[in-house]
Coordinates of C-alpha atoms and ligand atoms in Angstrom, one line a residue:
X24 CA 0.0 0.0 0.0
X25 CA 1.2 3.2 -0.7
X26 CA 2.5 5.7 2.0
X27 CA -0.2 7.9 3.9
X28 CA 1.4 10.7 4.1
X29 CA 0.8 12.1 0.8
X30 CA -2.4 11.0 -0.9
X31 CA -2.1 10.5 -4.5
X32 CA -6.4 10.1 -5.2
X33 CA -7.9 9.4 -8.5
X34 CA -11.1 10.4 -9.8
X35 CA -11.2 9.7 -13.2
X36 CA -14.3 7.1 -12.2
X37 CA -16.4 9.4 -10.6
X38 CA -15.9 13.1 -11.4
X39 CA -13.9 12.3 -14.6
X40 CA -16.7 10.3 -16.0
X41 CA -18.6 13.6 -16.3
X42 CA -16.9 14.3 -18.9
X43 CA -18.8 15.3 -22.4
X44 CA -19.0 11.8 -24.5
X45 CA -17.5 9.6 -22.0
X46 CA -19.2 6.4 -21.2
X47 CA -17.7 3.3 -19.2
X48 CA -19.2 0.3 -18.9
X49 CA -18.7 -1.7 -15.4
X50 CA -16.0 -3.7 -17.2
X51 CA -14.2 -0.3 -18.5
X52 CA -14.2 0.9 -15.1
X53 CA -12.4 -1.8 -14.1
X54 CA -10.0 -2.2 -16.3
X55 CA -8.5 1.6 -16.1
X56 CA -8.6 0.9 -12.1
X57 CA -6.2 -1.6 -12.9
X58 CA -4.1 0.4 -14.7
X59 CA -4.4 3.4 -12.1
X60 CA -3.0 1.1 -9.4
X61 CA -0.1 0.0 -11.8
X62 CA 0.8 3.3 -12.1
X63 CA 0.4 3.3 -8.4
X64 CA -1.8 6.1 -6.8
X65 CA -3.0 5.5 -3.3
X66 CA -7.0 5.7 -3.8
X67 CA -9.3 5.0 -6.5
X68 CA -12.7 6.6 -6.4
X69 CA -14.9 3.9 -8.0
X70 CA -18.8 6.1 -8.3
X71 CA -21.6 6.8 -6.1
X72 CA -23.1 3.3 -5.5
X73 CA -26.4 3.3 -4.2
X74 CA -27.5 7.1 -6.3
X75 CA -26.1 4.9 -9.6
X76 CA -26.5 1.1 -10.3
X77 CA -23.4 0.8 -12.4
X78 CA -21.5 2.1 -9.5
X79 CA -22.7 -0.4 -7.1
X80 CA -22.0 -3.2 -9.0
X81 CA -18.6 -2.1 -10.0
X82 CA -18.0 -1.6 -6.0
X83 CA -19.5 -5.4 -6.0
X84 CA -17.4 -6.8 -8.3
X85 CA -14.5 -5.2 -7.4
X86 CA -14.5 -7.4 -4.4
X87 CA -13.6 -10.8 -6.5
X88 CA -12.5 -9.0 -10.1
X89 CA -9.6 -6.1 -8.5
X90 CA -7.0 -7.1 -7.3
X91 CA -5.4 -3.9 -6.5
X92 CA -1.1 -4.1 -5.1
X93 CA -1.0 -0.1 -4.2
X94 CA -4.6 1.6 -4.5
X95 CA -7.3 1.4 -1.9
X96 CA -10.9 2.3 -2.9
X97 CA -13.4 4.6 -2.4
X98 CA -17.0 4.7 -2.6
X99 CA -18.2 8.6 -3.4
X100 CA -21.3 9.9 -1.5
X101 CA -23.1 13.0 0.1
X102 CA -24.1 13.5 3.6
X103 CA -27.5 11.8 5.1
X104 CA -30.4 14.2 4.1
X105 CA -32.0 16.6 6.5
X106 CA -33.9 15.8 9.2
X107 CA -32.9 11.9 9.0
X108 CA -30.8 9.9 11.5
X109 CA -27.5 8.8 8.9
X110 CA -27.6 5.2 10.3
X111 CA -31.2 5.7 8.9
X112 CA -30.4 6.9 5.1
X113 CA -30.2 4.5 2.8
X114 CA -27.4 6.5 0.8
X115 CA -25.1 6.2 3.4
X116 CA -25.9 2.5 4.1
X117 CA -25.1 2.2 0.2
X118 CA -21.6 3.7 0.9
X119 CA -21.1 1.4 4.2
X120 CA -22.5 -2.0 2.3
X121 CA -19.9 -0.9 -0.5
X122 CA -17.2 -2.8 0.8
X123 CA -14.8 0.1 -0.3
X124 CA -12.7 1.1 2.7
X125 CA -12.4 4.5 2.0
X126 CA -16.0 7.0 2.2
X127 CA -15.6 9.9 0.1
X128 CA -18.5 12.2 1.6
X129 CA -19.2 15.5 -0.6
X130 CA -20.7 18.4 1.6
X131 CA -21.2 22.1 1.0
X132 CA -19.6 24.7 2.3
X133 CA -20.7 27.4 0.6
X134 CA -23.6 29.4 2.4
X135 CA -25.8 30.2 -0.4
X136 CA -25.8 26.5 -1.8
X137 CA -26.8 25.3 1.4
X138 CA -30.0 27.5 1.5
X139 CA -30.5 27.5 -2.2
X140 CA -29.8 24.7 -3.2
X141 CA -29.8 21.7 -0.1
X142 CA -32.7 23.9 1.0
X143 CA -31.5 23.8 4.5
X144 CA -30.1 25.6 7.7
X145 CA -26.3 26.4 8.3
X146 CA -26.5 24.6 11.5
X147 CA -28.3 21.2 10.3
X148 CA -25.9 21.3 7.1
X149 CA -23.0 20.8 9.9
X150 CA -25.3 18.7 11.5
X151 CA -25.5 16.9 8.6
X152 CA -21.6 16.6 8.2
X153 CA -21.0 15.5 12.6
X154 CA -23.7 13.0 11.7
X155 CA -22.4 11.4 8.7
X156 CA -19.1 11.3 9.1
X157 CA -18.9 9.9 12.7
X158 CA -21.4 7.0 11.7
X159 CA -19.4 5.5 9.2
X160 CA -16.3 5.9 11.1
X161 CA -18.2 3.7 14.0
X162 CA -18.9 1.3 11.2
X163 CA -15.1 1.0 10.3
X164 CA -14.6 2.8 7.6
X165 CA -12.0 5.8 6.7
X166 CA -14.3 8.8 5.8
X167 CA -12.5 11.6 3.9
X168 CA -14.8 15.0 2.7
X169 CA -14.7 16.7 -0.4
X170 CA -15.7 20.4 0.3
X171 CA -18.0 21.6 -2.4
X172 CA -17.4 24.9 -3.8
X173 CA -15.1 25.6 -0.9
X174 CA -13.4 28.6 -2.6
X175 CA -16.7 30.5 -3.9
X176 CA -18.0 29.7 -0.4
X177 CA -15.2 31.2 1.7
X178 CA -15.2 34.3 -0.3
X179 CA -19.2 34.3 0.3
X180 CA -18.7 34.0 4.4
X181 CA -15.3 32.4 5.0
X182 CA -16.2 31.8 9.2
X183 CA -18.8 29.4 7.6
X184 CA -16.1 27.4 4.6
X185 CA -14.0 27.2 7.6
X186 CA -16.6 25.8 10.3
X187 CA -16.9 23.4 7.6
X188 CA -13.8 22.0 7.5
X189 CA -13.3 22.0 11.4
X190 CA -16.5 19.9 12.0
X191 CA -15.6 17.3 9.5
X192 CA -12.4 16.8 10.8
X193 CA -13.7 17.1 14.7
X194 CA -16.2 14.4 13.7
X195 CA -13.0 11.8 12.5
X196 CA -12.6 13.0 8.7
X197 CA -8.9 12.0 8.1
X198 CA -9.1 14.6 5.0
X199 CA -11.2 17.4 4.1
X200 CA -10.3 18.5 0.5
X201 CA -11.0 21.8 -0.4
X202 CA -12.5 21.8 -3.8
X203 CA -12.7 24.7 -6.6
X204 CA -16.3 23.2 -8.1
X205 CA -16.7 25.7 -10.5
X206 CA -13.2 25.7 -11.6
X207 CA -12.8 29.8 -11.6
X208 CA -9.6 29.9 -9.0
X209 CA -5.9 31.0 -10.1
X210 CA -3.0 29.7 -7.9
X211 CA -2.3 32.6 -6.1
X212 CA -5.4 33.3 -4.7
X213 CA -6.3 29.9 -3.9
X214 CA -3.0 29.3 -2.3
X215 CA -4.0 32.2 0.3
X216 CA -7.2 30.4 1.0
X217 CA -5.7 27.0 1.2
X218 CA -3.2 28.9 3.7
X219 CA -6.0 30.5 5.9
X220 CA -8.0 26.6 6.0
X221 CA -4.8 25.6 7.3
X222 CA -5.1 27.6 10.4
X223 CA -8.1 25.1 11.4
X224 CA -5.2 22.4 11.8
X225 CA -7.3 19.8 9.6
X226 CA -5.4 17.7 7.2
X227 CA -6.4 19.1 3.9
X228 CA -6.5 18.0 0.3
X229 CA -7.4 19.8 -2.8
X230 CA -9.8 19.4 -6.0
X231 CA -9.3 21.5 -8.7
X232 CA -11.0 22.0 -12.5
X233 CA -9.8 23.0 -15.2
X234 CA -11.9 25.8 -16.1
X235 CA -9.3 28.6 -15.6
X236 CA -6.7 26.2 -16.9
X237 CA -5.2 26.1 -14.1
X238 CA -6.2 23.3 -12.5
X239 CA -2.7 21.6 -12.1
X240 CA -0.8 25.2 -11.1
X241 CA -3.4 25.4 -8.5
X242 CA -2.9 22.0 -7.4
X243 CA 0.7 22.9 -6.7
X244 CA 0.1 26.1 -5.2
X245 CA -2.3 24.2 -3.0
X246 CA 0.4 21.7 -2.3
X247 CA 2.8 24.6 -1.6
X248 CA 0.1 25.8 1.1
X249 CA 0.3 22.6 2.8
X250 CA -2.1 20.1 1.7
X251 CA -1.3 16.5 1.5
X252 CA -3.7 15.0 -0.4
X253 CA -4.1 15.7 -4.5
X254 CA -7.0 14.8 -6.4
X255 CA -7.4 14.3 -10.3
X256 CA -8.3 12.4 -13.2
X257 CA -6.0 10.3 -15.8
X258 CA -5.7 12.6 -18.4
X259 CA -7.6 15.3 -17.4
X260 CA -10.8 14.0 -17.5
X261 CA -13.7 15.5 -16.8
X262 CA -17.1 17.9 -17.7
X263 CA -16.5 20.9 -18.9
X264 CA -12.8 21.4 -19.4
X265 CA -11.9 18.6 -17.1
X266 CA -9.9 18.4 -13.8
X267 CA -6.2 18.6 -12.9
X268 CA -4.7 15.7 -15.1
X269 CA -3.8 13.7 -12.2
X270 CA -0.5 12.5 -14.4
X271 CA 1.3 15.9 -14.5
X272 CA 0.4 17.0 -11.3
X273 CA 2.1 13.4 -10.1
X274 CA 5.1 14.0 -12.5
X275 CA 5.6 17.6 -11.6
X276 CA 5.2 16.4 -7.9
X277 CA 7.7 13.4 -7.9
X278 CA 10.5 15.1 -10.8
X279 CA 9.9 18.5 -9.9
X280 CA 9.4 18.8 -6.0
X281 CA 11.3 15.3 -5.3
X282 CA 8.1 13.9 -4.1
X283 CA 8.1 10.4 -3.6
X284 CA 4.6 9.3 -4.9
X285 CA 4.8 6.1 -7.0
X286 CA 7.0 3.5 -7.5
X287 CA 9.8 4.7 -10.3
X288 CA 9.2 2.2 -12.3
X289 CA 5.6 2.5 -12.9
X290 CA 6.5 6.3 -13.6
X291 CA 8.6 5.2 -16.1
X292 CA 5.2 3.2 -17.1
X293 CA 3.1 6.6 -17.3
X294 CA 3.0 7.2 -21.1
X295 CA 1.9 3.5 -22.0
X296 CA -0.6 3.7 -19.3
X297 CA -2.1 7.3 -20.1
X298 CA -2.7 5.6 -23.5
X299 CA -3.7 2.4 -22.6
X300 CA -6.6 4.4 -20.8
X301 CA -7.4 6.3 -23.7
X302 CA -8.4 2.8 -25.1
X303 CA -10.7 2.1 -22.5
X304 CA -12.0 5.4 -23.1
X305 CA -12.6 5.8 -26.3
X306 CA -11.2 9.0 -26.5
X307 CA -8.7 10.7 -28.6
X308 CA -5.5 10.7 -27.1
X309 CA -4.3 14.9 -27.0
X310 CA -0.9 14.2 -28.3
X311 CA -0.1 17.9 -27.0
X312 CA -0.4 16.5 -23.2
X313 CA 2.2 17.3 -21.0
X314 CA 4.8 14.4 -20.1
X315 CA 2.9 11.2 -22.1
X316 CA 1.3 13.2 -25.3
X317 CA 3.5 12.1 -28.4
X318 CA 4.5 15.2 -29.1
X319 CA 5.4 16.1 -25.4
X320 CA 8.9 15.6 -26.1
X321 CA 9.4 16.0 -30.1
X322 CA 11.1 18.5 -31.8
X323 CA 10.5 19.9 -35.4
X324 CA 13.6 19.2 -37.3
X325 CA 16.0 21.9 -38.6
X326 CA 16.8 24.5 -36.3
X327 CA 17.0 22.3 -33.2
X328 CA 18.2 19.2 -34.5
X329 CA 21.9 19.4 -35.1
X330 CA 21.9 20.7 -31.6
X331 CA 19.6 17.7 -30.1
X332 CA 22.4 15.2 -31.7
X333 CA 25.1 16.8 -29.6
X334 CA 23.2 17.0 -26.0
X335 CA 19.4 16.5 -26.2
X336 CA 19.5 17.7 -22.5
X337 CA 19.5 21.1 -24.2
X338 CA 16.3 20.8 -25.1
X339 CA 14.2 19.1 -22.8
X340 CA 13.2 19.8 -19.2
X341 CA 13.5 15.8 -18.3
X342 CA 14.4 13.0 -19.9
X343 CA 11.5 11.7 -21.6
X344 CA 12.4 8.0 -20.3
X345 CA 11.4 8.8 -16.9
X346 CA 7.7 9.2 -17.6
X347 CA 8.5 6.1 -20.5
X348 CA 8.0 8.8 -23.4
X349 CA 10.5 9.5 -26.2
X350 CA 11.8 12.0 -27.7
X351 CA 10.8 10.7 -31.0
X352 CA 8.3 7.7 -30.4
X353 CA 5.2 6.4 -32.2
X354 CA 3.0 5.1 -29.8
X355 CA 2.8 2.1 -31.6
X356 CA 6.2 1.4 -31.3
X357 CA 6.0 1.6 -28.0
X358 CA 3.0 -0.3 -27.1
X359 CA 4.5 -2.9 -28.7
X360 CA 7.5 -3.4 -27.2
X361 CA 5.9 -3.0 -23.7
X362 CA 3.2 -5.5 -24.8
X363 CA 5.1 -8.4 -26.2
X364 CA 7.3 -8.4 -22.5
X365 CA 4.8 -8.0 -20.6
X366 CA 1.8 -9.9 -22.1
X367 CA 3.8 -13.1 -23.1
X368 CA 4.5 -13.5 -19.9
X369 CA 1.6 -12.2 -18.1
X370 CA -0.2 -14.9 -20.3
X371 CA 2.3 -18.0 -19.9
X372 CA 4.0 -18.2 -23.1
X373 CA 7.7 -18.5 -23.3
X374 CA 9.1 -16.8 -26.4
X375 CA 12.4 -17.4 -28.1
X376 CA 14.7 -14.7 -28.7
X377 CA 13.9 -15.4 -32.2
X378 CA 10.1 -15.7 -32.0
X379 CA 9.9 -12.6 -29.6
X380 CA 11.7 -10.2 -31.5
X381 CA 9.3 -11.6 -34.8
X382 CA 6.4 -11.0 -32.3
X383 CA 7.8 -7.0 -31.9
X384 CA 8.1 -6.9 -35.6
X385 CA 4.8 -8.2 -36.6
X386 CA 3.0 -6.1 -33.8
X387 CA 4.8 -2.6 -34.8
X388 CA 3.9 -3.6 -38.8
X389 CA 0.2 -3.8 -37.6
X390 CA 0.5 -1.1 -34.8
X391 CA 1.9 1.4 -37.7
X392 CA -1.4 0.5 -39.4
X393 CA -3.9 1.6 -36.7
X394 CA -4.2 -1.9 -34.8
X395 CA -4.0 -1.3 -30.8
X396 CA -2.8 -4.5 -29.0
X397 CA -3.1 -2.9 -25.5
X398 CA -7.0 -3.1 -25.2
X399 CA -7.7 -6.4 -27.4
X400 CA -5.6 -8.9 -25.0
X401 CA -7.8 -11.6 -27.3
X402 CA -6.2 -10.2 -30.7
X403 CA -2.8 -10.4 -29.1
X404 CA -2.9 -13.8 -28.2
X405 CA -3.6 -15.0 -31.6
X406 CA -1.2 -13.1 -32.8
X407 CA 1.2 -14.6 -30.8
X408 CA 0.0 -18.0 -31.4
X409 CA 0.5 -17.5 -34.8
X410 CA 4.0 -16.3 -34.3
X411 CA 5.1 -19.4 -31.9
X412 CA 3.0 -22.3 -33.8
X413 CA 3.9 -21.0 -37.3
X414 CA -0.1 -20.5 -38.9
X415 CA -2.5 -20.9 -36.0
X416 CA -4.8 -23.6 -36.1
X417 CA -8.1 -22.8 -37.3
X418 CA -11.7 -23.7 -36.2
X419 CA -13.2 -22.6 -39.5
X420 CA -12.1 -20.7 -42.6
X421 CA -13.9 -18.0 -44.5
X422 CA -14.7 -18.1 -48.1
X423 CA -17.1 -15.3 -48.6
X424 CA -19.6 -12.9 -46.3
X425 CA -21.5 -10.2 -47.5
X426 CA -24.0 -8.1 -45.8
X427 CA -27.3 -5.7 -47.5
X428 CA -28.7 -2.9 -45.5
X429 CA -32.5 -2.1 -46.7
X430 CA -34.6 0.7 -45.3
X431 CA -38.2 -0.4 -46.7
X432 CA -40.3 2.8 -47.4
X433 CA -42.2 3.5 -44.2
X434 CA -40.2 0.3 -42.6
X435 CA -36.8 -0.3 -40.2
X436 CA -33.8 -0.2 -41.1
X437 CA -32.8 -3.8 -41.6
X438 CA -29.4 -5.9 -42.5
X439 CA -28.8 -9.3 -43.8
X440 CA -26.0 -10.8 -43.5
X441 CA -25.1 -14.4 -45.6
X442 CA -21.3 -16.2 -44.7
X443 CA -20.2 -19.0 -46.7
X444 CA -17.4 -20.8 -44.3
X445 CA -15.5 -24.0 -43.9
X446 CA -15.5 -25.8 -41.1
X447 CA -14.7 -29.6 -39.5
X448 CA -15.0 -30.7 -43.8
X449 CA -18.3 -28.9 -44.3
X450 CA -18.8 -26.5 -46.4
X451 CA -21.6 -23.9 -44.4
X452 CA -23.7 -21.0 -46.2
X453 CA -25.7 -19.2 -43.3
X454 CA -28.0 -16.1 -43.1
X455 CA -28.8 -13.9 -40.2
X456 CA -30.9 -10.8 -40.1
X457 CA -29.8 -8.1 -37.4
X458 CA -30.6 -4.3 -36.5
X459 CA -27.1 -3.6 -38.0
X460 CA -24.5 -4.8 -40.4
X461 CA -22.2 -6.3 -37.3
X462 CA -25.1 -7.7 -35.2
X463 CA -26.4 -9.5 -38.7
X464 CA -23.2 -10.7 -39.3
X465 CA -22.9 -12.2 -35.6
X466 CA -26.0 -13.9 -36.5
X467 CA -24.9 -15.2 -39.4
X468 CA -21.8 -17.0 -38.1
X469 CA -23.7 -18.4 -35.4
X470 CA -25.9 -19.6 -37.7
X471 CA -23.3 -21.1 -39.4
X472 CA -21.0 -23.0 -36.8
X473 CA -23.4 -23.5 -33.6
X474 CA -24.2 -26.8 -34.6
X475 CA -20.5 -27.9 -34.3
X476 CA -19.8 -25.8 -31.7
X477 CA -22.3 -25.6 -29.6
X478 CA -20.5 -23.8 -27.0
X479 CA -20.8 -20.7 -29.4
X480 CA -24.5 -20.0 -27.6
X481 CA -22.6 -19.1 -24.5
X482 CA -20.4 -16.3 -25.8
X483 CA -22.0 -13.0 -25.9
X484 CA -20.5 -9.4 -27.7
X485 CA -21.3 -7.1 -24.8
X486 CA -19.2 -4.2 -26.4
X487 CA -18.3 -2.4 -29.2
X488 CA -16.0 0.5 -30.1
X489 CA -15.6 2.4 -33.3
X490 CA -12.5 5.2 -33.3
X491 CA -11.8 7.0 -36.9
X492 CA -8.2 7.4 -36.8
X493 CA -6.4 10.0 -39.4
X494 CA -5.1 8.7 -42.4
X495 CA -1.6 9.6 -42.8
X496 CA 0.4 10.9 -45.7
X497 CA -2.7 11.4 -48.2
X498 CA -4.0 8.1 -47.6
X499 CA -7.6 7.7 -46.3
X500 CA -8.9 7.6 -43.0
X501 CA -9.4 4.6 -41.5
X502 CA -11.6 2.5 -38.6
X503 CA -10.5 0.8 -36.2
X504 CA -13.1 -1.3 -34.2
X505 CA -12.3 -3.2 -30.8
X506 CA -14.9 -5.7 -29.8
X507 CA -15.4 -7.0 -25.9
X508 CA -16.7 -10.2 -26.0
X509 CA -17.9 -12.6 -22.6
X510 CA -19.1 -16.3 -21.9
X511 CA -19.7 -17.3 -18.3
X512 CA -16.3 -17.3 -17.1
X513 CA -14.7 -14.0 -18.2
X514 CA -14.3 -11.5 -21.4
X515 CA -11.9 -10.8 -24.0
X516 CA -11.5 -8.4 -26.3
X517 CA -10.4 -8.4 -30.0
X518 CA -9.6 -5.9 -32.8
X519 CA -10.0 -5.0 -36.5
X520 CA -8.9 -1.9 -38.9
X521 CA -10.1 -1.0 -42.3
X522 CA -11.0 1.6 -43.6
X523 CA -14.3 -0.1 -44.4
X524 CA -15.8 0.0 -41.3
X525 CA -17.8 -3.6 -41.8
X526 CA -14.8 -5.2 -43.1
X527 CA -12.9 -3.9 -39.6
X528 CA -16.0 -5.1 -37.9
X529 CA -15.8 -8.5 -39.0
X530 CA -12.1 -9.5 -38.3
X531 CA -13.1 -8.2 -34.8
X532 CA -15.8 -10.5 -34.6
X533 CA -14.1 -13.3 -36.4
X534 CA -11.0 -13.4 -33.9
X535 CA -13.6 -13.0 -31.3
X536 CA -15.5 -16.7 -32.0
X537 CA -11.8 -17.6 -32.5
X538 CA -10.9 -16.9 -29.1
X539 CA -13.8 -17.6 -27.5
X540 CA -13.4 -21.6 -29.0
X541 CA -10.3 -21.4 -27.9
X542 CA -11.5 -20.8 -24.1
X543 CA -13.7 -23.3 -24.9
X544 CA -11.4 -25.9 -25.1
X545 CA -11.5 -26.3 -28.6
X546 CA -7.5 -26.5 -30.5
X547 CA -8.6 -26.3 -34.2
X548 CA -7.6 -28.2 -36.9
Ligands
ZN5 ZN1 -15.2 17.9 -9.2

């Protein structure tokens, strides 16, 4: 577990989910908090189970599903409501039934937004706070309090902010982060405030957005103040113009300030996980991101570059290999390397010299061609089959497909998909009809093999992800599509590029009944 005396916390689940176009499924969520805890932050804020069903059963299945080496969890939630006892609010018996050791609760400290908008008195919002926050710490649990629209609120009637702050932490609040909600602050300012909160003698943390873009500058100028507890999102995440990118503030901290927040090595693992996350995402990585964009370390050649080739020191503020970024690096590249060590291994094969540096080859061929191997695990396994056993062995092999979208006057939209396969000596000609092109073709290879294989009925394709990436060098733009597939014992997740998007589709879906056979026990022939 990491060290408690500076708290590296991550919302990129809760308050970074807000952001415009962003949409995790339970398994999504997941996943980055794996990654989050290999890049080592000490808490993980998973949702608000109990005012969201998708956070409640992430917070369930993070139980058996996470196992997490640095980060703890915690479960998001506001104070019991007025006029209830808090043992006797079922929102705050969400949080305690969570299983999440942390309680993150969210109280206001702004005057006017406790009349206005929680409709009640200053004294029974405090009330509200005591309450809260000294029941769940009699249950057992760790109860920090994010401080809502602390700033706005101590300029409003800062006796009040403050009174805030020293209630939650007479009441057992380990942390009470001051939070700019509305994102306005700049560092200076909010340094003196985080200053004068100081004099209360809680131990604070801070929240900042990006709205000013100063969220990270204000982060450090709250650090600078005194606070020991950072919050942010991977990447910046969140609505409106996001929140402190919880990466550079943890660079600047540990490269900067000689923090010692994570683990070196997994710094030196920030780039392929800020990317890796973009995957689960769905969106665009901004290359122009500070420390783990692609261009955060790349130089325009000409004026610079003679001197670059003598000491590149000249020209860079770090060296790019401490946050694993390059001066000169294609993500793919990268990714590939760091996949073939780690995923070989992490999945029990063991690779000649020979076959692995093959394996690099073929993956930065296909990586150069839009292919991601770092969120289709599935697609990489294949690959590597392929690469140790010469040809993998197939269960079936494709001869034709073809798929006809008709919109009948007055009607639905309907698609029809017809594979011609080949499969244990049969030749198979199926048809399935679907609401799209990919769910018709599904269909259709059901259709085809389920009578061989019957295990095919179990496996499901519970996700599927469509990112147009820019064509390069006059050539077109192209789709890559990465499919999450499950049966009853787990999920995998396979990948195709084209720039047709159908044709992208189906070597998704095709790896994906590959893979799933392959779970199934079946070897091919
Ligand atoms: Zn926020």
């Amino acid at each position: 577990m990491a060290d408690d005396r500076f708290h590296v916390y991550d919302t990129t689940l809760r308050d970074g989910a807000q952001q415009e176009g962003l949409n995790l499924t339970v398994a999504d969520k997941l996943t980055v908090a794996r990654h989050l805890d290999g890049l080592g932050v000490g808490f993980i804020e998973g949702g608000w189970p109990g005012a969201n069903p998708k956070d409640t059963e992430f917070f369930r299945r993070a139980r058996t599903e996470l196992d997490l080496k640095h980060a703890q969890l915690a479960a998001f939630g506001a104070t019991r409501r007025a006029g209830v006892k808090a043992a006797d609010d079922p929102l705050v018996a969400a949080l305690r039934e969570s299983g999440a050791p942390v309680v993150t609760l969210v109280a206001k400290s702004h005057d006017r937004h406790v009349e206005l908008a929680l409709r009640t008195t200053l004294t029974e919002n405090l009330a509200m706070i005591r309450d809260t926050v000294s029941h769940l710490r009699a249950e057992g649990q760790r109860v920090f309090l994010d401080a809502e629209h602390f700033f706005d609120g101590y300029k409003s009637n800062p006796a009040y902010a403050l009174e805030v702050v020293r209630t939650a932490a007479e009441a057992g609040a380990d942390v009470i982060a001051l939070c700019d909600t509305n994102g306005g602050m700049l560092p200076d300012e909010l340094g003196d405030v985080v200053l004068a909160a100081a004099g209360t003698q809680a131990r604070l943390g801070i929240h900042c957005h990006d709205d000013t873009g100063c969220a990270v500058a204000n982060t450090l100028a709250a650090v600078r103040a005194g606070v020991t507890h950072v919050q942010g999102c991977a990447n910046g995440y969140g609505e409106r113009s996001g929140n402190a990118n919880l990466f550079t503030v943890v660079a600047n901290l540990q490269l900067k300030r000689g923090f010692d927040l994570v683990p070196r090595e997994s710094l030196a693992d920030m780039t392929r996980i800020a990317h890796a996350i973009t995957e689960v995402t769905n969106v665009t990585p901004n290359s122009h991101q500070p420390y783990v964009g692609v261009s955060a370390f790349a130089h325009k050649a000409g004026l610079h570059a003679s001197a670059i080739k003598v000491d590149p020191n000249l020209y860079q503020h770090i060296d790019p290999a401490e946050v694993g970024n390059d001066m000169r690096m294609l993500v793919s590249d990268m990714a590939g390397r760091a996949s073939v060590e780690l995923k070989g291994r992490e999945l029990g094969y063991t690779l000649s010299s020979q076959e692995s540096r093959e394996l690099v080859e073929r993956v930065k061929v296909l990586e150069s061609q839009g292919y991601t191997f770092e969120a289709a695990d599935a697609s990489f396994e294949l690959l590597l089959r392929d690469t140790v056993g010469g040809d993998r062995r197939r269960h079936f092999s494709v001869e034709s497909w073809r798929v006809i979208v008709e919109h009948p006057a007055g009607g639905d939209v309907v698609s029809e998909a017809t594979v011609k396969l080949h499969a244990k000596g049969e030749r198979i000609v199926a048809t399935g009809e679907g609401n799209g092109p990919v769910n018709a073709l599904d269909k259709a290879v059901r259709q085809a093999l389920e009578r061989l294989y019957p295990e095919l009925a179990r496996l499901e394709l519970t996700d599927f992800k469509v990112r147009i990436l820019e064509g390069t060098h006059g050539t077109q733009a192209i789709t890559r599509v990465l499919i999450t597939s499950s049966d009853d014992t787990g999920e995998w997740s396979t990948v195709g590029v084209d720039e047709n998007i159908i044709e992208a589709s189906w070597q998704a879906l095709e790896q994906a009944v590959t893979y799933g056979l392959l779970r199934a026990g079946h070897e091919g022939e």
